[in-house]
Coordinates of C-alpha atoms in Angstrom, one line a residue:
X226 CA -44.8 96.3 -55.1
X227 CA -47.3 94.2 -54.6
X228 CA -47.2 91.0 -52.3
X229 CA -47.5 87.6 -54.1
X230 CA -49.9 85.5 -51.8
X231 CA -49.2 81.3 -53.0
X232 CA -52.3 79.3 -52.3
X233 CA -52.1 76.1 -50.5
X234 CA -54.2 73.2 -50.5
X235 CA -54.9 70.8 -47.6
X236 CA -54.8 67.7 -47.3
X237 CA -55.4 64.6 -44.9
X238 CA -53.8 61.5 -44.4
X239 CA -54.1 58.8 -41.7
X240 CA -50.8 58.9 -39.4
X241 CA -50.4 56.8 -36.7
X242 CA -54.1 56.3 -35.8
X243 CA -54.8 60.1 -35.9
X244 CA -56.6 62.2 -39.5
X245 CA -53.3 64.7 -39.7
X246 CA -53.7 67.8 -41.5
X247 CA -51.1 68.9 -44.0
X248 CA -50.7 72.1 -45.7
X249 CA -49.3 72.1 -49.4
X250 CA -47.9 74.7 -51.1
X251 CA -46.4 74.5 -55.0
X252 CA -46.3 71.4 -57.6
X253 CA -46.5 68.5 -56.8
X254 CA -43.4 67.5 -59.1
X255 CA -41.5 69.6 -57.9
X256 CA -38.7 69.2 -55.3
X257 CA -40.2 68.6 -52.1
X258 CA -39.6 71.0 -48.6
X259 CA -41.1 69.5 -45.4
X260 CA -41.4 72.4 -42.8
X261 CA -42.5 71.7 -39.0
X262 CA -43.9 74.1 -37.2
X263 CA -43.5 74.7 -33.5
X264 CA -45.2 74.9 -29.9
X265 CA -48.9 76.4 -29.6
X266 CA -48.2 77.0 -33.7
X267 CA -49.8 75.7 -36.6
X268 CA -48.5 75.0 -40.5
X269 CA -50.2 78.3 -41.9
X270 CA -48.0 80.4 -40.0
X271 CA -45.3 79.6 -42.6
X272 CA -47.7 81.2 -44.9
X273 CA -45.2 84.2 -45.2
X274 CA -42.2 82.1 -45.7
X275 CA -43.9 80.3 -48.5
X276 CA -44.4 83.7 -50.1
X277 CA -40.9 84.6 -49.8
X278 CA -38.8 81.6 -51.2
X279 CA -37.5 81.6 -54.6
X280 CA -37.6 78.5 -56.8
X281 CA -40.4 75.8 -57.9
X282 CA -41.0 73.8 -54.1
X283 CA -43.9 71.6 -53.3
X284 CA -44.2 72.5 -49.8
X285 CA -45.4 70.2 -47.3
X286 CA -46.1 71.4 -43.6
X287 CA -48.2 69.0 -41.2
X288 CA -50.5 70.5 -38.5
X289 CA -48.6 68.5 -35.3
X290 CA -50.5 66.2 -33.2
X291 CA -54.0 68.0 -31.6
X292 CA -52.7 71.4 -33.3
X293 CA -55.1 73.3 -36.1
X294 CA -57.0 70.7 -38.2
X295 CA -55.0 67.3 -36.9
X296 CA -56.9 65.3 -34.8
X297 CA -56.3 65.5 -31.2
X298 CA -54.5 62.7 -29.4
X299 CA -55.1 60.9 -26.0
X300 CA -53.9 63.2 -22.9
X301 CA -50.6 61.7 -22.7
X302 CA -49.3 61.1 -26.3
X303 CA -47.6 64.4 -26.8
X304 CA -43.7 63.4 -25.9
X305 CA -41.3 63.8 -28.2
X306 CA -40.9 60.5 -28.9
X307 CA -44.7 61.0 -30.1
X308 CA -44.0 63.8 -32.9
X309 CA -40.9 61.8 -34.0
X310 CA -42.8 58.9 -34.8
X311 CA -45.1 61.1 -36.3
X312 CA -43.0 62.6 -38.6
X313 CA -41.0 59.6 -39.4
X314 CA -44.6 58.1 -41.0
X315 CA -45.6 61.6 -42.3
X316 CA -42.1 62.0 -44.6
X317 CA -42.7 58.3 -45.5
X318 CA -46.0 58.7 -46.6
X319 CA -45.6 61.9 -49.0
X320 CA -41.5 61.0 -49.8
X321 CA -40.2 57.7 -49.2
X322 CA -38.1 57.1 -51.7
X323 CA -35.3 59.2 -51.3
X324 CA -33.8 61.4 -47.9
X325 CA -35.3 64.8 -47.2
X326 CA -35.4 68.2 -47.3
X327 CA -36.8 69.7 -44.0
X328 CA -36.7 72.6 -42.0
X329 CA -38.4 73.0 -38.4
X330 CA -39.1 76.1 -36.3
X331 CA -39.0 76.0 -32.5
X332 CA -40.3 72.6 -31.0
X333 CA -40.4 71.3 -34.7
X334 CA -36.6 72.0 -35.0
X335 CA -36.2 70.0 -31.8
X336 CA -38.0 67.4 -33.0
X337 CA -36.2 67.5 -36.6
X338 CA -32.8 67.1 -34.8
X339 CA -33.9 64.6 -32.6
X340 CA -35.3 62.8 -36.2
X341 CA -32.1 63.7 -38.1
X342 CA -30.1 61.5 -34.8
X343 CA -31.9 58.9 -34.6
X344 CA -32.8 58.6 -38.8
X345 CA -29.7 60.4 -40.7
X346 CA -30.3 58.4 -44.1
X347 CA -33.3 60.0 -44.4
X348 CA -31.9 63.7 -44.5
X349 CA -30.7 65.3 -47.3
X350 CA -31.0 68.7 -46.0
X351 CA -31.7 69.9 -42.3
X352 CA -32.7 73.8 -41.7
X353 CA -33.3 74.0 -37.5
X354 CA -34.5 77.8 -36.5

């Protein structure tokens, strides 16, 4: 059996004064699925998950502030409320018109869960890994 490798595209967007890197897989018109990584990780680590995922999805995975290809911020701007604010603006940028499907891993799961607590109307589905 040959492994299938879905290619990704790098997108860059301005979020709260930072140049954010967002990895995108799939067809832009397909249903969106947002993936957020954990501490000391990057969006590219979702490649194995994306390759195994069935169905037609447009998957978007940011590198958090200071991770991967996303710009670093000041020394005292890496608190949970900073990540939650970034997530809110990222989701609004890519899907402002409907609640989102969100999967978070490790620290990304904590940020996603807290976000769902403060903005439940923005969440259609939440998976915490």
